PDB file of C-alpha atoms in Angstrom:
ATOM      1  CA  UNK A   1    -178.335-225.619-264.851  1.00 36.00           C
ATOM      2  CA  UNK A   2    -177.078-226.579-261.400  1.00 40.00           C
ATOM      3  CA  UNK A   3    -177.347-222.951-260.295  1.00 40.00           C
ATOM      4  CA  UNK A   4    -180.993-222.861-261.290  1.00 41.00           C
ATOM      5  CA  UNK A   5    -181.773-225.948-259.252  1.00 43.00           C
ATOM      6  CA  UNK A   6    -179.895-224.562-256.254  1.00 45.00           C
ATOM      7  CA  UNK A   7    -181.678-221.211-256.478  1.00 48.00           C
ATOM      8  CA  UNK A   8    -185.052-222.947-256.738  1.00 51.00           C
ATOM      9  CA  UNK A   9    -184.216-225.089-253.723  1.00 56.00           C
ATOM     10  CA  UNK A  10    -183.039-222.030-251.793  1.00 66.00           C
ATOM     11  CA  UNK A  11    -186.187-220.040-252.447  1.00 85.00           C
ATOM     12  CA  UNK A  12    -186.943-217.612-249.660  1.00 88.00           C
ATOM     13  CA  UNK A  13    -190.356-216.519-248.502  1.00 92.00           C
ATOM     14  CA  UNK A  14    -191.221-213.544-246.395  1.00 91.00           C
ATOM     15  CA  UNK A  15    -193.482-214.166-243.460  1.00 92.00           C
ATOM     16  CA  UNK A  16    -196.559-212.961-245.350  1.00 93.00           C
ATOM     17  CA  UNK A  17    -195.824-215.327-248.224  1.00 94.00           C
ATOM     18  CA  UNK A  18    -195.260-218.341-245.992  1.00 95.00           C
ATOM     19  CA  UNK A  19    -198.438-217.464-244.093  1.00 95.00           C
ATOM     20  CA  UNK A  20    -200.414-217.432-247.317  1.00 96.00           C
ATOM     21  CA  UNK A  21    -198.864-220.701-248.525  1.00 95.00           C
ATOM     22  CA  UNK A  22    -199.476-222.458-245.218  1.00 95.00           C
ATOM     23  CA  UNK A  23    -202.878-220.959-244.422  1.00 95.00           C
ATOM     24  CA  UNK A  24    -201.628-219.829-241.004  1.00 96.00           C
ATOM     25  CA  UNK A  25    -201.686-216.350-239.550  1.00 96.00           C
ATOM     26  CA  UNK A  26    -198.594-214.210-239.155  1.00 94.00           C
ATOM     27  CA  UNK A  27    -199.109-214.339-235.408  1.00 96.00           C
ATOM     28  CA  UNK A  28    -199.158-218.146-235.398  1.00 96.00           C
ATOM     29  CA  UNK A  29    -195.971-218.363-237.444  1.00 94.00           C
ATOM     30  CA  UNK A  30    -194.225-215.923-235.099  1.00 92.00           C
ATOM     31  CA  UNK A  31    -195.473-217.915-232.108  1.00 94.00           C
ATOM     32  CA  UNK A  32    -194.167-221.182-233.565  1.00 94.00           C
ATOM     33  CA  UNK A  33    -190.825-219.454-234.028  1.00 91.00           C
ATOM     34  CA  UNK A  34    -190.824-218.304-230.398  1.00 91.00           C
ATOM     35  CA  UNK A  35    -191.550-221.870-229.266  1.00 92.00           C
ATOM     36  CA  UNK A  36    -188.693-223.204-231.356  1.00 89.00           C
ATOM     37  CA  UNK A  37    -191.001-225.190-233.613  1.00 91.00           C
ATOM     38  CA  UNK A  38    -189.865-223.316-236.666  1.00 89.00           C
ATOM     39  CA  UNK A  39    -186.336-222.056-237.231  1.00 82.00           C
ATOM     40  CA  UNK A  40    -186.198-218.345-237.831  1.00 77.00           C
ATOM     41  CA  UNK A  41    -183.728-217.102-240.379  1.00 82.00           C
ATOM     42  CA  UNK A  42    -183.232-213.396-240.801  1.00 82.00           C
ATOM     43  CA  UNK A  43    -181.730-211.143-243.384  1.00 81.00           C
ATOM     44  CA  UNK A  44    -178.940-208.767-242.394  1.00 84.00           C
ATOM     45  CA  UNK A  45    -181.678-206.165-242.033  1.00 84.00           C
ATOM     46  CA  UNK A  46    -183.478-208.342-239.489  1.00 81.00           C
ATOM     47  CA  UNK A  47    -186.401-209.394-241.680  1.00 84.00           C
ATOM     48  CA  UNK A  48    -187.622-212.969-241.202  1.00 83.00           C
ATOM     49  CA  UNK A  49    -187.491-215.309-244.147  1.00 88.00           C
ATOM     50  CA  UNK A  50    -188.498-218.906-244.620  1.00 93.00           C
ATOM     51  CA  UNK A  51    -187.639-221.738-247.006  1.00 92.00           C
ATOM     52  CA  UNK A  52    -189.519-224.554-248.670  1.00 92.00           C
ATOM     53  CA  UNK A  53    -188.269-226.772-245.832  1.00 90.00           C
ATOM     54  CA  UNK A  54    -189.894-224.400-243.331  1.00 92.00           C
ATOM     55  CA  UNK A  55    -193.169-224.727-245.249  1.00 94.00           C
ATOM     56  CA  UNK A  56    -192.875-228.511-244.908  1.00 92.00           C
ATOM     57  CA  UNK A  57    -192.326-228.067-241.145  1.00 89.00           C
ATOM     58  CA  UNK A  58    -195.385-225.821-240.890  1.00 95.00           C
ATOM     59  CA  UNK A  59    -197.548-228.332-242.712  1.00 95.00           C
ATOM     60  CA  UNK A  60    -196.193-231.126-240.509  1.00 94.00           C
ATOM     61  CA  UNK A  61    -196.992-229.105-237.384  1.00 96.00           C
ATOM     62  CA  UNK A  62    -200.523-228.532-238.682  1.00 96.00           C
ATOM     63  CA  UNK A  63    -200.927-232.244-239.412  1.00 96.00           C
ATOM     64  CA  UNK A  64    -199.746-233.220-235.928  1.00 96.00           C
ATOM     65  CA  UNK A  65    -202.046-230.659-234.312  1.00 96.00           C
ATOM     66  CA  UNK A  66    -204.975-232.066-236.313  1.00 96.00           C
ATOM     67  CA  UNK A  67    -204.073-235.504-234.934  1.00 95.00           C
ATOM     68  CA  UNK A  68    -204.325-234.192-231.383  1.00 93.00           C
ATOM     69  CA  UNK A  69    -200.696-233.436-230.602  1.00 95.00           C
ATOM     70  CA  UNK A  70    -200.037-230.525-228.279  1.00 95.00           C
ATOM     71  CA  UNK A  71    -197.464-227.921-229.243  1.00 95.00           C
ATOM     72  CA  UNK A  72    -195.315-229.218-226.374  1.00 94.00           C
ATOM     73  CA  UNK A  73    -195.403-232.748-227.812  1.00 94.00           C
ATOM     74  CA  UNK A  74    -194.573-231.423-231.274  1.00 94.00           C
ATOM     75  CA  UNK A  75    -191.675-229.379-229.895  1.00 92.00           C
ATOM     76  CA  UNK A  76    -190.280-232.441-228.109  1.00 91.00           C
ATOM     77  CA  UNK A  77    -190.318-234.390-231.373  1.00 91.00           C
ATOM     78  CA  UNK A  78    -188.736-231.546-233.344  1.00 88.00           C
ATOM     79  CA  UNK A  79    -185.959-231.163-230.758  1.00 88.00           C
ATOM     80  CA  UNK A  80    -185.036-234.820-231.323  1.00 89.00           C
ATOM     81  CA  UNK A  81    -183.620-233.857-234.731  1.00 84.00           C
ATOM     82  CA  UNK A  82    -180.388-232.682-233.091  1.00 83.00           C
ATOM     83  CA  UNK A  83    -177.968-235.570-233.402  1.00 83.00           C
ATOM     84  CA  UNK A  84    -180.536-237.652-235.261  1.00 84.00           C
ATOM     85  CA  UNK A  85    -179.268-237.475-238.825  1.00 85.00           C
ATOM     86  CA  UNK A  86    -181.325-240.398-240.100  1.00 90.00           C
ATOM     87  CA  UNK A  87    -184.435-239.470-238.109  1.00 87.00           C
ATOM     88  CA  UNK A  88    -184.629-242.726-236.149  1.00 92.00           C
ATOM     89  CA  UNK A  89    -185.280-241.027-232.795  1.00 92.00           C
ATOM     90  CA  UNK A  90    -188.062-238.916-234.288  1.00 90.00           C
ATOM     91  CA  UNK A  91    -189.532-241.912-236.049  1.00 93.00           C
ATOM     92  CA  UNK A  92    -189.524-243.985-232.873  1.00 94.00           C
ATOM     93  CA  UNK A  93    -191.080-241.154-230.857  1.00 93.00           C
ATOM     94  CA  UNK A  94    -193.724-240.509-233.518  1.00 94.00           C
ATOM     95  CA  UNK A  95    -194.642-244.205-233.582  1.00 96.00           C
ATOM     96  CA  UNK A  96    -195.008-244.233-229.793  1.00 96.00           C
ATOM     97  CA  UNK A  97    -197.113-241.063-229.861  1.00 95.00           C
ATOM     98  CA  UNK A  98    -199.304-242.295-232.716  1.00 96.00           C
ATOM     99  CA  UNK A  99    -199.920-245.573-230.872  1.00 97.00           C
ATOM    100  CA  UNK A 100    -200.762-243.720-227.673  1.00 96.00           C
ATOM    101  CA  UNK A 101    -203.171-241.374-229.448  1.00 96.00           C
ATOM    102  CA  UNK A 102    -204.767-244.305-231.283  1.00 97.00           C
ATOM    103  CA  UNK A 103    -205.291-246.148-227.999  1.00 97.00           C
ATOM    104  CA  UNK A 104    -206.846-243.042-226.423  1.00 96.00           C
ATOM    105  CA  UNK A 105    -209.103-242.464-229.420  1.00 96.00           C
ATOM    106  CA  UNK A 106    -210.212-246.102-229.488  1.00 97.00           C
ATOM    107  CA  UNK A 107    -211.147-245.785-225.813  1.00 97.00           C
ATOM    108  CA  UNK A 108    -213.163-242.651-226.556  1.00 97.00           C
ATOM    109  CA  UNK A 109    -214.750-244.379-229.538  1.00 97.00           C
ATOM    110  CA  UNK A 110    -215.794-247.314-227.365  1.00 97.00           C
ATOM    111  CA  UNK A 111    -217.311-244.964-224.783  1.00 97.00           C
ATOM    112  CA  UNK A 112    -219.067-243.013-227.534  1.00 97.00           C
ATOM    113  CA  UNK A 113    -220.414-246.212-229.094  1.00 97.00           C
ATOM    114  CA  UNK A 114    -221.776-247.264-225.701  1.00 94.00           C
ATOM    115  CA  UNK A 115    -223.453-243.867-225.354  1.00 96.00           C
ATOM    116  CA  UNK A 116    -224.926-244.140-228.866  1.00 96.00           C
ATOM    117  CA  UNK A 117    -226.228-247.636-228.124  1.00 91.00           C
ATOM    118  CA  UNK A 118    -227.867-246.345-224.940  1.00 90.00           C
ATOM    119  CA  UNK A 119    -229.567-243.516-226.840  1.00 92.00           C
ATOM    120  CA  UNK A 120    -230.772-245.936-229.522  1.00 91.00           C
ATOM    121  CA  UNK A 121    -232.174-248.216-226.815  1.00 84.00           C
ATOM    122  CA  UNK A 122    -234.126-245.335-225.280  1.00 82.00           C
ATOM    123  CA  UNK A 123    -235.442-244.285-228.691  1.00 86.00           C
ATOM    124  CA  UNK A 124    -236.502-247.860-229.437  1.00 81.00           C
ATOM    125  CA  UNK A 125    -238.152-248.143-226.042  1.00 77.00           C
ATOM    126  CA  UNK A 126    -240.128-244.936-226.556  1.00 78.00           C
ATOM    127  CA  UNK A 127    -241.077-245.766-230.144  1.00 79.00           C
ATOM    128  CA  UNK A 128    -242.301-249.249-229.247  1.00 73.00           C
ATOM    129  CA  UNK A 129    -244.330-248.100-226.241  1.00 66.00           C
ATOM    130  CA  UNK A 130    -247.977-248.519-227.189  1.00 60.00           C
ATOM    131  CA  UNK A 131    -250.084-247.355-224.312  1.00 63.00           C
ATOM    132  CA  UNK A 132    -249.431-246.420-220.774  1.00 60.00           C
ATOM    133  CA  UNK A 133    -246.174-244.562-221.242  1.00 63.00           C
ATOM    134  CA  UNK A 134    -246.995-242.410-218.261  1.00 65.00           C
ATOM    135  CA  UNK A 135    -247.526-245.587-216.208  1.00 66.00           C
ATOM    136  CA  UNK A 136    -243.927-246.689-216.658  1.00 69.00           C
ATOM    137  CA  UNK A 137    -242.788-248.224-214.434  1.00 68.00           C
ATOM    138  CA  UNK A 138    -245.989-249.979-213.626  1.00 67.00           C
ATOM    139  CA  UNK A 139    -248.134-253.027-214.223  1.00 68.00           C
ATOM    140  CA  UNK A 140    -247.181-253.309-217.920  1.00 69.00           C
ATOM    141  CA  UNK A 141    -243.491-253.762-217.060  1.00 72.00           C
ATOM    142  CA  UNK A 142    -243.734-257.552-216.748  1.00 72.00           C
ATOM    143  CA  UNK A 143    -244.699-257.847-220.429  1.00 72.00           C
ATOM    144  CA  UNK A 144    -242.401-255.124-221.743  1.00 73.00           C
ATOM    145  CA  UNK A 145    -239.860-256.112-224.416  1.00 70.00           C
ATOM    146  CA  UNK A 146    -237.284-253.878-222.715  1.00 71.00           C
ATOM    147  CA  UNK A 147    -237.518-255.225-219.175  1.00 71.00           C
ATOM    148  CA  UNK A 148    -234.169-257.062-219.395  1.00 75.00           C
ATOM    149  CA  UNK A 149    -232.315-253.760-219.679  1.00 75.00           C
ATOM    150  CA  UNK A 150    -234.731-251.432-217.912  1.00 77.00           C
ATOM    151  CA  UNK A 151    -233.459-250.045-214.629  1.00 74.00           C
ATOM    152  CA  UNK A 152    -237.027-249.611-213.340  1.00 73.00           C
ATOM    153  CA  UNK A 153    -238.272-253.204-213.832  1.00 68.00           C
ATOM    154  CA  UNK A 154    -238.145-255.419-210.779  1.00 68.00           C
ATOM    155  CA  UNK A 155    -239.206-259.022-211.081  1.00 63.00           C
ATOM    156  CA  UNK A 156    -241.398-260.204-208.252  1.00 51.00           C
TER     157      UNK A 156
END
């Protein structure tokens, strides 16, 4: 029974199999190996093979890329595993990176929300304009509901 569990845990995949399981291309998997993101094990004949643990690494790399991490940032985190048996260095670095990315994304979200609000204001302004749109700015500006924000209105 123990042998069965060990053989299941030690399952080997060829590059085509791991590509299919991960949804990545062969070229991408080779590239990740070249970058040191994915350990490459080889048979005596030189053929690459991968384990279930390698599949976990591939999925983790994909997750980090989806979260905006560069391959360089991912490689730096992966390299922290040396001498980090419990994973504390990687955990600390991931927390710092996640916080940094969150801060950046919140800044972009704020800028995007400001842009959306500006577009909505222009839509509202155009939809509420009754007559004299081509006269804007003009005599009707003093009574316009949008004069407080309008860059063209000048109070006399």
